[in-house]
Amino acid sequence: MGAIAFLIGWFVFSYPLIRGTKFEKKNDQVFIQRSRSFVFILLGLLTVRLLLHGYIEEFISIPQTGALFFLLAYGMITHWRLSMYRQYKQITRPEPTM
């Protein structure tokens, strides 16, 4: 059950965060572009989490529910951060010279 929670976080909940995070390069410095939708994405994820929490809590104990949601959040954040790292490496890659 823990692996399923991790994978749902990895594949489902990280997707909006990945789509909302973009890098830009200005004067050889890398910045994250501010996204107006970022706050709404976080609020949406929180709402879904709270709705799921109430439903899942009926079937398993509170500590198990907490552990599952920790694994879900860990999967989500890990995938998002790895994606950010790949984007960063891509934007900072030296340009080929001729």
PDB file of C-alpha atoms in Angstrom:
ATOM      1  CA  MET A   1       0.000   0.000   0.000  1.00  0.00           C
ATOM      2  CA  GLY A   2       2.922   2.331   0.723  1.00  0.00           C
ATOM      3  CA  ALA A   3       4.404   1.776  -2.738  1.00  0.00           C
ATOM      4  CA  ILE A   4       1.062   2.639  -4.312  1.00  0.00           C
ATOM      5  CA  ALA A   5       0.883   5.895  -2.316  1.00  0.00           C
ATOM      6  CA  PHE A   6       4.436   6.779  -3.391  1.00  0.00           C
ATOM      7  CA  LEU A   7       3.665   6.056  -7.051  1.00  0.00           C
ATOM      8  CA  ILE A   8       0.447   8.084  -6.973  1.00  0.00           C
ATOM      9  CA  GLY A   9       2.436  11.008  -5.593  1.00  0.00           C
ATOM     10  CA  TRP A  10       5.145  10.456  -8.222  1.00  0.00           C
ATOM     11  CA  PHE A  11       2.874  10.189 -11.260  1.00  0.00           C
ATOM     12  CA  VAL A  12      -0.312  12.095 -10.367  1.00  0.00           C
ATOM     13  CA  PHE A  13       0.300  14.787  -7.760  1.00  0.00           C
ATOM     14  CA  SER A  14       3.714  15.912  -9.024  1.00  0.00           C
ATOM     15  CA  TYR A  15       2.442  16.593 -12.545  1.00  0.00           C
ATOM     16  CA  PRO A  16       0.815  19.987 -11.835  1.00  0.00           C
ATOM     17  CA  LEU A  17       3.916  21.144  -9.937  1.00  0.00           C
ATOM     18  CA  ILE A  18       6.221  20.095 -12.770  1.00  0.00           C
ATOM     19  CA  ARG A  19       4.047  21.840 -15.358  1.00  0.00           C
ATOM     20  CA  GLY A  20       3.986  25.024 -13.270  1.00  0.00           C
ATOM     21  CA  THR A  21       7.757  25.289 -12.746  1.00  0.00           C
ATOM     22  CA  LYS A  22       9.829  26.925 -15.471  1.00  0.00           C
ATOM     23  CA  PHE A  23      13.375  28.256 -15.478  1.00  0.00           C
ATOM     24  CA  GLU A  24      14.743  31.287 -17.295  1.00  0.00           C
ATOM     25  CA  LYS A  25      18.306  32.416 -17.869  1.00  0.00           C
ATOM     26  CA  LYS A  26      19.222  36.103 -17.552  1.00  0.00           C
ATOM     27  CA  ASN A  27      22.792  37.354 -17.687  1.00  0.00           C
ATOM     28  CA  ASP A  28      24.241  33.890 -17.025  1.00  0.00           C
ATOM     29  CA  GLN A  29      22.033  33.466 -13.955  1.00  0.00           C
ATOM     30  CA  VAL A  30      19.162  31.001 -13.675  1.00  0.00           C
ATOM     31  CA  PHE A  31      15.852  31.981 -12.113  1.00  0.00           C
ATOM     32  CA  ILE A  32      12.533  30.260 -11.634  1.00  0.00           C
ATOM     33  CA  GLN A  33       9.741  32.110 -13.395  1.00  0.00           C
ATOM     34  CA  ARG A  34       6.909  33.055 -11.092  1.00  0.00           C
ATOM     35  CA  SER A  35       3.742  31.247 -11.957  1.00  0.00           C
ATOM     36  CA  ARG A  36       0.389  32.747 -11.073  1.00  0.00           C
ATOM     37  CA  SER A  37      -1.113  29.289 -11.008  1.00  0.00           C
ATOM     38  CA  PHE A  38       1.369  27.928  -8.424  1.00  0.00           C
ATOM     39  CA  VAL A  39      -0.702  29.011  -5.408  1.00  0.00           C
ATOM     40  CA  PHE A  40      -3.846  27.550  -6.974  1.00  0.00           C
ATOM     41  CA  ILE A  41      -2.024  24.285  -7.712  1.00  0.00           C
ATOM     42  CA  LEU A  42      -0.922  24.012  -4.081  1.00  0.00           C
ATOM     43  CA  LEU A  43      -4.422  24.818  -2.809  1.00  0.00           C
ATOM     44  CA  GLY A  44      -5.920  22.260  -5.196  1.00  0.00           C
ATOM     45  CA  LEU A  45      -3.478  19.579  -4.051  1.00  0.00           C
ATOM     46  CA  LEU A  46      -4.252  20.424  -0.418  1.00  0.00           C
ATOM     47  CA  THR A  47      -7.989  20.150  -1.076  1.00  0.00           C
ATOM     48  CA  VAL A  48      -7.625  16.771  -2.773  1.00  0.00           C
ATOM     49  CA  ARG A  49      -5.393  15.579   0.061  1.00  0.00           C
ATOM     50  CA  LEU A  50      -7.906  16.635   2.725  1.00  0.00           C
ATOM     51  CA  LEU A  51     -10.776  14.964   0.881  1.00  0.00           C
ATOM     52  CA  LEU A  52      -8.808  11.751   0.453  1.00  0.00           C
ATOM     53  CA  HIS A  53      -7.649  11.864   4.071  1.00  0.00           C
ATOM     54  CA  GLY A  54     -11.218  11.826   5.380  1.00  0.00           C
ATOM     55  CA  TYR A  55     -12.166   8.939   3.118  1.00  0.00           C
ATOM     56  CA  ILE A  56      -9.086   6.778   3.709  1.00  0.00           C
ATOM     57  CA  GLU A  57      -9.186   7.354   7.472  1.00  0.00           C
ATOM     58  CA  GLU A  58     -12.415   5.299   7.601  1.00  0.00           C
ATOM     59  CA  PHE A  59     -10.567   2.147   6.491  1.00  0.00           C
ATOM     60  CA  ILE A  60      -7.153   2.317   8.186  1.00  0.00           C
ATOM     61  CA  SER A  61      -5.784   3.756  11.427  1.00  0.00           C
ATOM     62  CA  ILE A  62      -4.666   7.361  11.856  1.00  0.00           C
ATOM     63  CA  PRO A  63      -0.920   6.515  12.045  1.00  0.00           C
ATOM     64  CA  GLN A  64      -1.212   4.426   8.875  1.00  0.00           C
ATOM     65  CA  THR A  65      -3.062   7.249   7.142  1.00  0.00           C
ATOM     66  CA  GLY A  66      -0.319   9.679   8.155  1.00  0.00           C
ATOM     67  CA  ALA A  67       2.359   7.324   6.852  1.00  0.00           C
ATOM     68  CA  LEU A  68       0.573   6.890   3.525  1.00  0.00           C
ATOM     69  CA  PHE A  69       0.202  10.621   3.030  1.00  0.00           C
ATOM     70  CA  PHE A  70       3.852  11.142   3.953  1.00  0.00           C
ATOM     71  CA  LEU A  71       4.853   8.650   1.251  1.00  0.00           C
ATOM     72  CA  LEU A  72       2.492  10.321  -1.216  1.00  0.00           C
ATOM     73  CA  ALA A  73       4.010  13.749  -0.494  1.00  0.00           C
ATOM     74  CA  TYR A  74       7.542  12.330  -0.615  1.00  0.00           C
ATOM     75  CA  GLY A  75       6.912  10.815  -4.051  1.00  0.00           C
ATOM     76  CA  MET A  76       5.387  14.059  -5.288  1.00  0.00           C
ATOM     77  CA  ILE A  77       8.202  16.282  -4.033  1.00  0.00           C
ATOM     78  CA  THR A  78      10.977  13.905  -5.129  1.00  0.00           C
ATOM     79  CA  HIS A  79       9.684  13.729  -8.703  1.00  0.00           C
ATOM     80  CA  TRP A  80       9.145  17.503  -8.824  1.00  0.00           C
ATOM     81  CA  ARG A  81      12.653  18.257  -7.533  1.00  0.00           C
ATOM     82  CA  LEU A  82      14.314  15.746  -9.895  1.00  0.00           C
ATOM     83  CA  SER A  83      12.433  17.341 -12.765  1.00  0.00           C
ATOM     84  CA  MET A  84      13.609  20.777 -11.642  1.00  0.00           C
ATOM     85  CA  TYR A  85      17.189  19.492 -11.481  1.00  0.00           C
ATOM     86  CA  ARG A  86      16.949  18.125 -15.040  1.00  0.00           C
ATOM     87  CA  GLN A  87      15.539  21.444 -16.278  1.00  0.00           C
ATOM     88  CA  TYR A  88      18.312  23.314 -14.475  1.00  0.00           C
ATOM     89  CA  LYS A  89      21.026  21.106 -15.972  1.00  0.00           C
ATOM     90  CA  GLN A  90      19.496  21.541 -19.412  1.00  0.00           C
ATOM     91  CA  ILE A  91      19.368  25.334 -19.197  1.00  0.00           C
ATOM     92  CA  THR A  92      22.912  25.598 -17.778  1.00  0.00           C
ATOM     93  CA  ARG A  93      24.443  23.242 -20.343  1.00  0.00           C
ATOM     94  CA  PRO A  94      27.279  25.009 -22.168  1.00  0.00           C
ATOM     95  CA  GLU A  95      26.411  26.001 -25.692  1.00  0.00           C
ATOM     96  CA  PRO A  96      28.497  24.294 -28.393  1.00  0.00           C
ATOM     97  CA  THR A  97      31.113  26.519 -30.006  1.00  0.00           C
ATOM     98  CA  MET A  98      32.240  26.269 -33.580  1.00  0.00           C
TER      99      MET A  98
END
